[in-house]
Amino acid sequence: MKDCPAVPVLQRSAARIPHLRDLFDSDPARGHELRATGAGITLDYSKQRVDTGVLQALAQLAEQAGLSEERERLFAGEVVNRTENRAAWHTALRTPTALQTTEQQCVEEQLQRMTLLVDRIQSGVWRGFSGKRITDVVNLGVGGSDLGPLMVTHGLREYSEPAVRGLKVHFASTIDGSQLFDLLDHLNPETSLFIISSKSFTTIDTLSNADTVRSWLGSHCVDEALMLRCHFIGVSAAQQKMSDWGLPSDNQLHFWQWVGGRFSLWSAIGLPIALALGMSVFRRLLAGAHAMDEHFRTAPVLQNLPVMLALLGIWNVNFLDIRAHAILPYDGRLKYFPSYLEQLEMESNGKSVGQDGELLDYSTCPVLWGEIGANAQHAFYQLLHQGTQSVASDFIVAARRYEALDHYAHQEQLLAQHQLNIANCLAQSRVLAFGDAAVAPDDNPWRRYPGNQPSSTLLLEQLGPESLGALIAAYEHKVFTQAVIWNINPFDQWGVELGKQVALQLQPLLQDPDAAAVAGLDASTRELALSIQQQQSG
Ligand code: F6P
């Protein structure tokens, strides 16, 4: 990025960009003009601190950084994950069957296998060890093998096919076993099925949950082969490891090394989505993502929704020095969307070494967090409005909701609640931008609102399988675009490895009652370990 001629232009622009109030005063048309629409989603970025000059320079930055060429490589399945020498071909997972190249046909084959499995479970052909039909499915996975399926399953519950509504799908990810403990407390071992979702099939969090379940089931079913065949499915890119764990090959679904963990919900990792909502809903999700892929591939920069999300992020981080980014969906169904994006963005772009191995001298991914917007109003919005931090925000809202509920006695109240929700969403972005000038300013200094906090609003006509697929894909492409400009690899995550190794070293020390075992540790960890040992033995 630093050698791009657009950078000094942007630096000079940042020094002169006026308050959002003045930007709107001098250009009343910006609310209408500063928009990008793709795959049915509209991005309103008029409340970002940009003007025409900044936008032109940002568009140049994207081209100077080589976005078009790298995007071609991404879609062609070339090696773009250079530190791991792999493609990152999640777009192939949602290419419609009719358009798949020979290399992509493995995708349709796995989808067919997934369909058969889903049919057998949903129709009751698949039975537990005692012959009863499956009532509950638990996904055991973490990170990309949990967050995407959890987020989509929760987000689209209203769309589940009538035939699948009897099946309950749960998620357990935490290494401490607490989610699993809650579930095992009320699940029936005869009617519960567990999906072990792990790209690597080495993740200790997931495997320790799987081992606990295996022991729980083993205490109810003495025939281990029968128990494994009737109660476990594995989803992984590591076939042999699934077999080594004991999973019969008919109980395995595969995907490929070229699918990154946090980009994997479109693969067989989406099995919980298909089980909870139906295969047709899963296919619609893929179709929505594909529509966004096409938009990203073809739309000009300033009308390209994911590219604009990326460029505005870069403008805020690298030129306006705004290092925090809030994700604020005004929709209870998107409860898990912020945590999904936390992994997608921060695990991808939380990097400080460039593709060439050199330490970067500019910022990359901001701290990103979020919450359902209307709830966050009663939690952290105080800081957004009157704190000392600049924070950029993404508001996400659907125009239509509850229209289909015409048989429901309380539809009118729910429609009114939806309007109230939208009013809150618009009110907040307005106050963030314009401060108390949005109404009459108060003389009391504690009641002043300075405004000038930038935000974008993503407007969906309604939240459904296609629009959610498109929304997720938009953020994936945002992440990719930013990585190209920052010259980092968004598809590896070396930064999570060392902690795993150190935990493996510490685990036996914690169990060793001999205090000398922890002697070599740093003073803080040693004292903590000793206190824990004392408390555990006392
Ligand atoms: O530890 C980070 C990570 O590797 C993520 O990138 C990944 O999504 C998660 O762990 C789970 O990995 P796996 O699917 O291999 O179990």
XYZ file of C-alpha atoms and ligand atoms in Angstrom:
554
model
C 0.000 0.000 0.000
C 2.671 2.444 1.020
C 4.096 2.812 -2.514
C 0.726 3.526 -4.134
C 0.575 7.089 -5.517
C -2.960 7.441 -4.118
C -1.644 7.289 -0.534
C -0.241 10.855 -0.264
C -3.384 12.165 -1.933
C -5.474 10.434 0.705
C -3.224 11.671 3.494
C -3.718 15.260 2.350
C -7.476 14.701 2.009
C -7.693 13.337 5.547
C -6.199 16.562 6.880
C -8.877 18.677 5.227
C -12.011 16.513 5.341
C -14.714 18.508 7.154
C -17.315 17.437 9.722
C -20.120 15.250 8.385
C -22.537 18.130 8.993
C -20.593 20.286 6.529
C -20.286 17.463 4.017
C -24.075 17.158 3.969
C -24.591 20.933 3.888
C -22.339 21.312 0.871
C -23.738 18.319 -1.014
C -27.404 17.584 -0.280
C -27.424 14.891 -3.006
C -24.901 12.684 -1.215
C -27.614 10.680 0.574
C -28.852 9.618 -2.819
C -25.527 9.287 -4.575
C -23.154 7.652 -2.111
C -24.594 4.184 -2.436
C -23.640 0.829 -3.888
C -26.146 -1.914 -4.577
C -25.297 -5.548 -5.181
C -27.188 -8.858 -4.984
C -30.211 -7.050 -3.568
C -28.336 -5.274 -0.754
C -27.884 -1.520 -0.639
C -24.896 0.043 1.061
C -25.494 3.655 2.036
C -22.107 5.189 2.769
C -23.151 8.822 2.700
C -22.489 9.062 6.455
C -18.823 8.189 5.934
C -16.401 11.119 6.034
C -15.655 11.050 2.319
C -16.145 13.371 -0.614
C -15.687 12.892 -4.353
C -11.938 13.490 -4.195
C -11.474 10.880 -1.465
C -13.610 8.361 -3.331
C -11.633 8.817 -6.536
C -8.359 8.365 -4.692
C -9.646 5.264 -2.887
C -10.693 3.749 -6.211
C -7.197 4.442 -7.537
C -5.680 2.854 -4.450
C -7.588 -0.377 -5.126
C -6.346 -0.536 -8.697
C -2.782 0.485 -7.828
C -2.664 -2.275 -5.201
C -3.566 -4.837 -7.883
C -7.100 -5.710 -6.790
C -8.336 -6.710 -10.270
C -5.471 -9.138 -10.864
C -5.626 -10.747 -7.425
C -9.419 -11.074 -7.673
C -8.972 -12.961 -10.959
C -6.579 -15.318 -9.204
C -9.034 -15.829 -6.334
C -11.900 -16.783 -8.646
C -9.678 -18.966 -10.849
C -8.675 -21.084 -7.839
C -5.010 -20.102 -8.089
C -2.709 -20.023 -5.075
C -3.639 -16.862 -3.164
C -2.865 -18.294 0.277
C 0.846 -18.074 -0.333
C 2.210 -18.963 3.099
C 0.330 -22.260 2.910
C 0.681 -22.633 -0.870
C -3.044 -23.084 -1.438
C -5.980 -21.631 -3.265
C -8.785 -20.068 -1.253
C -11.621 -21.163 -3.438
C -14.724 -20.688 -1.317
C -16.385 -19.064 -4.325
C -16.274 -22.468 -6.075
C -18.462 -23.889 -3.287
C -21.334 -21.682 -4.393
C -20.865 -21.795 -8.144
C -24.166 -23.072 -9.578
C -23.943 -26.674 -10.777
C -24.487 -25.715 -14.404
C -21.496 -23.347 -14.334
C -19.055 -25.621 -12.506
C -15.776 -26.407 -14.214
C -14.473 -29.976 -14.194
C -12.307 -29.105 -11.198
C -15.352 -27.846 -9.320
C -17.500 -30.919 -9.853
C -16.289 -32.453 -6.586
C -18.353 -29.713 -4.946
C -21.606 -30.966 -6.415
C -20.693 -34.554 -5.537
C -20.284 -33.626 -1.865
C -23.526 -31.652 -1.959
C -25.263 -34.770 -3.267
C -23.771 -36.881 -0.469
C -24.834 -34.231 2.005
C -28.379 -34.254 0.555
C -28.652 -38.028 0.979
C -27.443 -37.820 4.554
C -29.790 -34.953 5.377
C -32.718 -36.857 3.818
C -31.971 -39.988 5.824
C -31.789 -38.071 9.087
C -34.765 -35.812 8.478
C -37.006 -38.598 7.181
C -36.211 -40.887 10.102
C -34.452 -43.560 8.039
C -31.328 -42.868 10.104
C -31.905 -44.369 13.550
C -30.123 -44.349 16.887
C -28.631 -47.504 18.420
C -31.950 -48.634 19.903
C -33.886 -48.082 16.681
C -35.435 -44.711 17.570
C -35.404 -41.787 15.164
C -33.033 -38.866 15.698
C -34.582 -35.872 17.451
C -31.470 -33.809 18.298
C -28.281 -33.034 16.430
C -25.293 -31.426 18.121
C -22.531 -29.777 16.141
C -19.169 -30.143 17.852
C -16.821 -27.600 16.301
C -15.108 -24.321 17.028
C -14.113 -21.177 15.101
C -15.042 -21.558 11.449
C -16.481 -24.996 12.170
C -18.999 -23.456 14.550
C -19.570 -19.731 14.100
C -20.884 -19.755 10.515
C -23.329 -22.657 10.922
C -24.481 -21.275 14.291
C -25.021 -17.786 12.891
C -26.946 -18.942 9.804
C -29.015 -21.551 11.619
C -30.106 -18.950 14.132
C -30.586 -16.248 11.510
C -32.836 -18.238 9.205
C -34.893 -20.324 11.642
C -38.089 -18.824 10.286
C -37.289 -20.282 6.874
C -36.932 -23.904 7.935
C -38.744 -26.351 5.663
C -41.890 -27.693 7.372
C -40.562 -31.270 7.071
C -37.513 -30.558 9.253
C -39.124 -28.654 12.069
C -39.076 -31.641 14.441
C -35.289 -31.852 14.437
C -33.482 -29.712 17.007
C -29.946 -28.593 16.180
C -27.546 -27.494 18.935
C -23.974 -26.243 19.024
C -21.188 -26.993 21.487
C -17.817 -25.367 20.975
C -16.229 -24.487 24.292
C -13.185 -26.448 25.386
C -14.316 -26.386 29.019
C -17.240 -28.654 28.142
C -19.812 -26.355 29.729
C -22.102 -26.156 26.702
C -21.866 -29.897 26.280
C -22.568 -30.470 29.970
C -25.799 -28.478 29.670
C -26.825 -30.436 26.595
C -25.950 -33.907 27.845
C -27.999 -33.171 30.908
C -31.219 -33.238 28.918
C -30.437 -35.065 25.650
C -31.524 -38.638 25.126
C -28.529 -40.743 23.994
C -30.835 -42.976 21.947
C -32.036 -40.109 19.777
C -29.041 -37.760 19.617
C -26.610 -37.448 16.733
C -23.267 -35.641 16.939
C -21.428 -33.976 14.068
C -17.690 -33.647 14.609
C -16.877 -30.603 12.468
C -13.198 -29.896 12.090
C -11.262 -29.064 8.974
C -8.007 -30.313 10.475
C -9.557 -32.933 12.773
C -6.812 -32.061 15.247
C -8.473 -29.210 17.137
C -8.308 -30.167 20.790
C -11.399 -28.131 21.707
C -13.561 -30.161 19.335
C -11.900 -33.512 19.879
C -12.149 -33.259 23.652
C -15.875 -32.522 23.346
C -16.177 -35.472 20.935
C -14.335 -37.767 23.356
C -16.639 -36.756 26.198
C -19.673 -37.520 24.036
C -18.165 -40.847 23.028
C -17.770 -41.796 26.665
C -21.320 -40.589 27.483
C -22.781 -42.626 24.647
C -20.559 -45.583 25.524
C -22.157 -45.750 28.947
C -25.539 -46.261 27.255
C -24.559 -48.449 24.304
C -21.977 -51.159 24.820
C -21.605 -51.998 21.122
C -19.037 -49.351 20.161
C -19.210 -49.953 16.404
C -22.989 -49.559 16.501
C -22.690 -46.418 18.618
C -20.185 -44.838 16.222
C -22.273 -45.764 13.177
C -25.550 -44.470 14.585
C -24.465 -41.391 16.525
C -21.513 -39.671 14.869
C -20.896 -37.931 11.565
C -17.534 -36.366 10.743
C -16.978 -33.359 8.494
C -13.360 -32.645 7.681
C -10.650 -32.156 5.093
C -8.652 -34.881 6.874
C -10.297 -38.157 5.845
C -7.720 -40.453 7.391
C -7.939 -38.724 10.760
C -11.729 -39.202 10.798
C -11.212 -42.909 10.096
C -8.536 -43.137 12.781
C -10.997 -41.671 15.282
C -13.353 -44.493 14.382
C -15.832 -42.886 12.003
C -17.090 -45.283 9.323
C -16.555 -43.918 5.813
C -20.316 -43.678 5.191
C -20.485 -41.262 8.125
C -17.889 -38.889 6.692
C -18.356 -35.777 4.602
C -15.308 -34.162 3.071
C -14.110 -30.826 1.923
C -10.794 -29.596 0.705
C -7.643 -27.852 1.925
C -8.480 -24.970 -0.391
C -11.474 -24.099 1.789
C -10.327 -21.839 4.618
C -11.886 -22.624 8.018
C -13.589 -19.260 8.376
C -14.818 -19.460 4.771
C -16.161 -22.999 5.127
C -19.845 -22.657 5.956
C -20.607 -23.141 2.252
C -19.030 -26.621 2.312
C -20.159 -29.719 4.211
C -19.373 -27.683 7.338
C -22.841 -26.252 6.576
C -24.407 -29.633 7.441
C -26.063 -28.286 10.634
C -27.648 -25.536 8.517
C -29.059 -28.082 6.095
C -30.296 -30.280 8.934
C -31.935 -27.421 10.806
C -33.424 -25.602 7.829
C -33.505 -28.013 4.898
C -31.251 -28.583 1.930
C -33.267 -26.230 -0.262
C -32.609 -23.359 2.163
C -28.903 -24.220 2.140
C -28.909 -24.104 -1.669
C -30.624 -20.705 -1.573
C -27.934 -19.447 0.779
C -25.302 -20.585 -1.743
C -27.217 -18.868 -4.544
C -27.248 -15.573 -2.645
C -23.511 -15.780 -2.044
C -22.936 -16.537 -5.712
C -24.938 -13.450 -6.702
C -22.618 -11.369 -4.504
C -19.574 -13.102 -6.047
C -20.754 -12.036 -9.481
C -21.339 -8.489 -8.307
C -17.878 -8.365 -6.704
C -16.266 -9.736 -9.862
C -17.941 -7.336 -12.264
C -19.164 -4.082 -10.676
C -17.020 -0.955 -11.061
C -15.159 0.041 -7.923
C -17.394 2.835 -6.672
C -20.546 0.777 -7.238
C -19.015 -2.401 -5.883
C -20.492 -3.098 -2.466
C -17.743 -5.296 -0.964
C -15.004 -3.137 -2.449
C -16.610 -0.029 -0.974
C -16.911 -1.691 2.438
C -13.195 -2.422 2.184
C -12.117 0.991 0.951
C -14.151 2.854 3.552
C -12.578 0.652 6.213
C -9.113 1.492 4.909
C -9.929 5.179 4.782
C -11.077 5.077 8.403
C -8.166 3.006 9.725
C -5.213 4.257 7.715
C -6.111 7.865 7.049
C -8.582 8.971 9.744
C -6.901 6.815 12.416
C -10.140 5.157 13.525
C -9.117 1.820 15.041
C -12.448 0.429 16.206
C -15.330 -0.890 14.149
C -18.767 -1.790 15.525
C -21.136 -4.221 13.771
C -24.706 -3.313 14.656
C -27.438 -5.477 13.166
C -30.917 -4.163 13.965
C -32.339 -7.639 13.804
C -32.471 -10.178 16.616
C -31.994 -12.956 14.084
C -28.472 -11.677 13.435
C -27.446 -12.123 17.059
C -24.408 -14.193 16.104
C -23.393 -12.144 13.075
C -20.963 -9.882 14.979
C -19.074 -12.830 16.493
C -18.965 -14.500 13.096
C -17.404 -11.340 11.654
C -14.985 -11.044 14.546
C -13.350 -14.250 13.356
C -13.733 -13.507 9.652
C -12.138 -10.077 9.862
C -9.694 -10.276 12.749
C -8.378 -13.790 12.138
C -7.966 -12.938 8.453
C -6.523 -9.464 8.609
C -5.104 -9.120 12.108
C -1.593 -9.262 10.653
C 1.512 -7.123 10.868
C 3.802 -8.866 8.372
C 3.340 -8.355 4.642
C 3.237 -10.951 1.870
C 6.952 -10.304 1.364
C 7.789 -11.113 5.004
C 8.507 -7.473 5.894
C 7.073 -5.849 9.002
C 4.336 -3.396 7.996
C 4.584 0.250 8.968
C 0.856 0.917 8.691
C -2.225 -0.375 10.512
C -4.334 -3.290 9.340
C -7.543 -4.726 10.761
C -9.252 -2.571 13.403
C -10.707 -4.047 16.564
C -14.115 -5.212 15.489
C -16.982 -6.142 17.762
C -20.708 -5.803 17.879
C -24.111 -6.647 19.221
C -27.728 -6.420 18.170
C -27.948 -2.667 17.661
C -31.023 -1.898 19.725
C -29.598 -3.859 22.685
C -26.208 -2.211 22.308
C -27.966 1.162 22.634
C -28.455 0.186 26.272
C -24.891 -1.051 26.640
C -21.988 0.555 24.769
C -23.544 3.304 22.611
C -22.676 5.810 25.326
C -19.048 5.435 24.224
C -19.983 5.784 20.556
C -21.803 9.046 21.224
C -19.699 10.707 23.903
C -16.534 8.685 24.428
C -13.035 9.703 23.454
C -12.686 7.018 20.766
C -13.568 7.408 17.159
C -15.504 4.338 16.092
C -16.800 3.436 12.645
C -20.042 1.465 12.573
C -21.966 -0.762 10.187
C -25.724 -0.679 10.700
C -27.574 -3.624 9.175
C -31.341 -3.582 8.822
C -34.095 -5.253 6.792
C -36.935 -3.127 5.395
C -39.584 -5.827 5.537
C -40.409 -8.228 8.312
C -43.514 -10.049 9.543
C -45.548 -9.376 6.365
C -45.964 -13.090 5.816
C -47.565 -13.568 9.245
C -51.078 -12.681 8.112
C -52.516 -15.683 10.001
C -50.904 -14.526 13.245
C -53.050 -12.759 15.815
C -50.325 -10.343 16.911
C -48.965 -9.423 13.501
C -49.912 -5.777 13.891
C -47.964 -5.406 17.126
C -44.929 -7.087 15.612
C -45.098 -4.861 12.536
C -45.180 -1.855 14.862
C -42.166 -3.206 16.747
C -40.328 -3.583 13.466
C -41.022 0.065 12.597
C -39.792 1.103 16.020
C -36.639 -0.907 15.464
C -36.011 0.764 12.097
C -36.621 4.191 13.632
C -33.985 3.410 16.243
C -31.512 2.266 13.640
C -31.914 5.424 11.557
C -31.916 7.622 14.655
C -28.619 6.257 15.872
C -26.713 6.681 12.633
C -28.173 10.176 12.361
C -27.086 11.189 15.858
C -23.657 9.611 15.387
C -23.156 11.627 12.209
C -24.667 14.977 13.113
C -24.562 14.981 16.890
C -26.986 17.216 18.709
C -27.355 19.338 15.597
C -29.818 16.588 14.585
C -32.175 18.248 17.110
C -31.747 21.375 19.252
C -28.347 21.476 21.017
C -28.393 21.667 24.801
C -26.165 24.076 26.764
C -25.415 21.443 29.368
C -21.946 20.061 28.435
C -22.897 16.536 29.574
C -25.747 16.521 27.122
C -23.721 17.553 24.104
C -23.173 15.149 21.198
C -20.289 16.051 18.910
C -21.259 13.719 16.034
C -18.868 13.090 13.152
C -18.723 9.355 13.924
C -18.814 7.649 10.525
C -21.168 4.820 9.708
C -22.510 2.819 6.806
C -25.961 1.301 6.590
C -26.555 -2.015 4.864
C -30.186 -2.224 3.846
C -31.727 -5.589 2.995
C -35.206 -5.766 1.574
C -35.691 -8.710 3.911
C -33.493 -11.176 5.717
C -33.726 -14.517 3.956
C -31.462 -17.279 2.673
C -30.392 -15.388 -0.442
C -29.835 -12.050 1.254
C -27.949 -13.574 4.176
C -25.755 -15.518 1.744
C -25.061 -12.301 -0.123
C -24.353 -10.375 3.085
C -21.811 -12.923 4.307
C -20.119 -13.077 0.904
C -19.935 -9.272 0.849
C -17.929 -9.271 4.078
C -15.717 -12.109 2.836
C -14.850 -10.044 -0.222
C -14.366 -6.947 1.892
C -11.770 -8.846 3.906
C -10.047 -10.077 0.754
C -9.988 -6.594 -0.805
C -8.503 -5.036 2.305
C -5.854 -7.755 2.467
C -4.851 -7.022 -1.129
C -4.438 -3.338 -0.329
C -2.622 -4.031 2.934
C -0.468 -6.623 1.111
C -1.167 -9.325 3.680
C -2.365 -12.918 3.392
C -5.935 -13.097 4.770
C -6.090 -16.885 4.476
C -3.583 -18.062 7.078
C -3.719 -17.705 10.884
C -0.266 -18.433 12.230
C -0.982 -16.142 15.159
C -3.224 -18.725 16.805
C -0.677 -21.547 16.820
C 1.764 -20.630 19.580
C -0.925 -20.406 22.249
C -2.055 -23.943 21.368
C 1.510 -25.254 21.758
C 2.055 -23.511 25.068
C -1.259 -24.871 26.398
C -0.079 -28.372 25.545
C 3.137 -27.740 27.486
C 1.261 -26.363 30.491
C -1.402 -29.029 30.725
C 0.822 -31.784 32.256
C 2.496 -29.240 34.558
C -0.857 -28.279 36.037
C -1.577 -31.900 36.826
C 1.835 -32.509 38.409
C 1.500 -32.160 42.190
C 5.238 -31.485 42.456
C 5.621 -27.702 42.689
C 9.056 -28.017 41.102
C 7.360 -28.952 37.827
C 6.228 -25.362 37.326
C 9.525 -23.866 38.486
C 10.724 -22.989 34.996
C 7.692 -20.873 34.159
C 7.591 -17.076 34.214
C 6.748 -15.673 37.654
C 3.147 -14.802 36.883
C 2.198 -18.127 35.265
C 4.079 -20.041 37.975
C 2.218 -18.305 40.814
C -1.117 -18.789 39.086
C -0.360 -22.470 38.471
C 0.638 -22.954 42.106
C -2.523 -21.247 43.354
C -4.626 -23.403 41.059
C -2.868 -26.556 42.245
C -3.445 -25.545 45.867
C -7.107 -24.766 45.281
C -7.638 -28.000 43.385
C -6.006 -30.132 46.060
C -7.703 -28.252 48.907
O -7.441 -21.969 15.930
C -7.989 -21.277 14.868
C -8.644 -22.212 13.899
O -7.687 -22.910 13.201
C -9.583 -21.477 12.953
O -8.943 -20.919 11.897
C -10.541 -22.560 12.610
O -11.726 -22.054 12.071
C -10.735 -23.213 13.957
O -9.467 -23.148 14.565
C -11.217 -24.627 13.917
O -10.349 -25.440 13.170
P -10.783 -26.861 12.674
O -11.958 -26.712 11.779
O -9.600 -27.427 11.969
O -11.143 -27.664 13.891
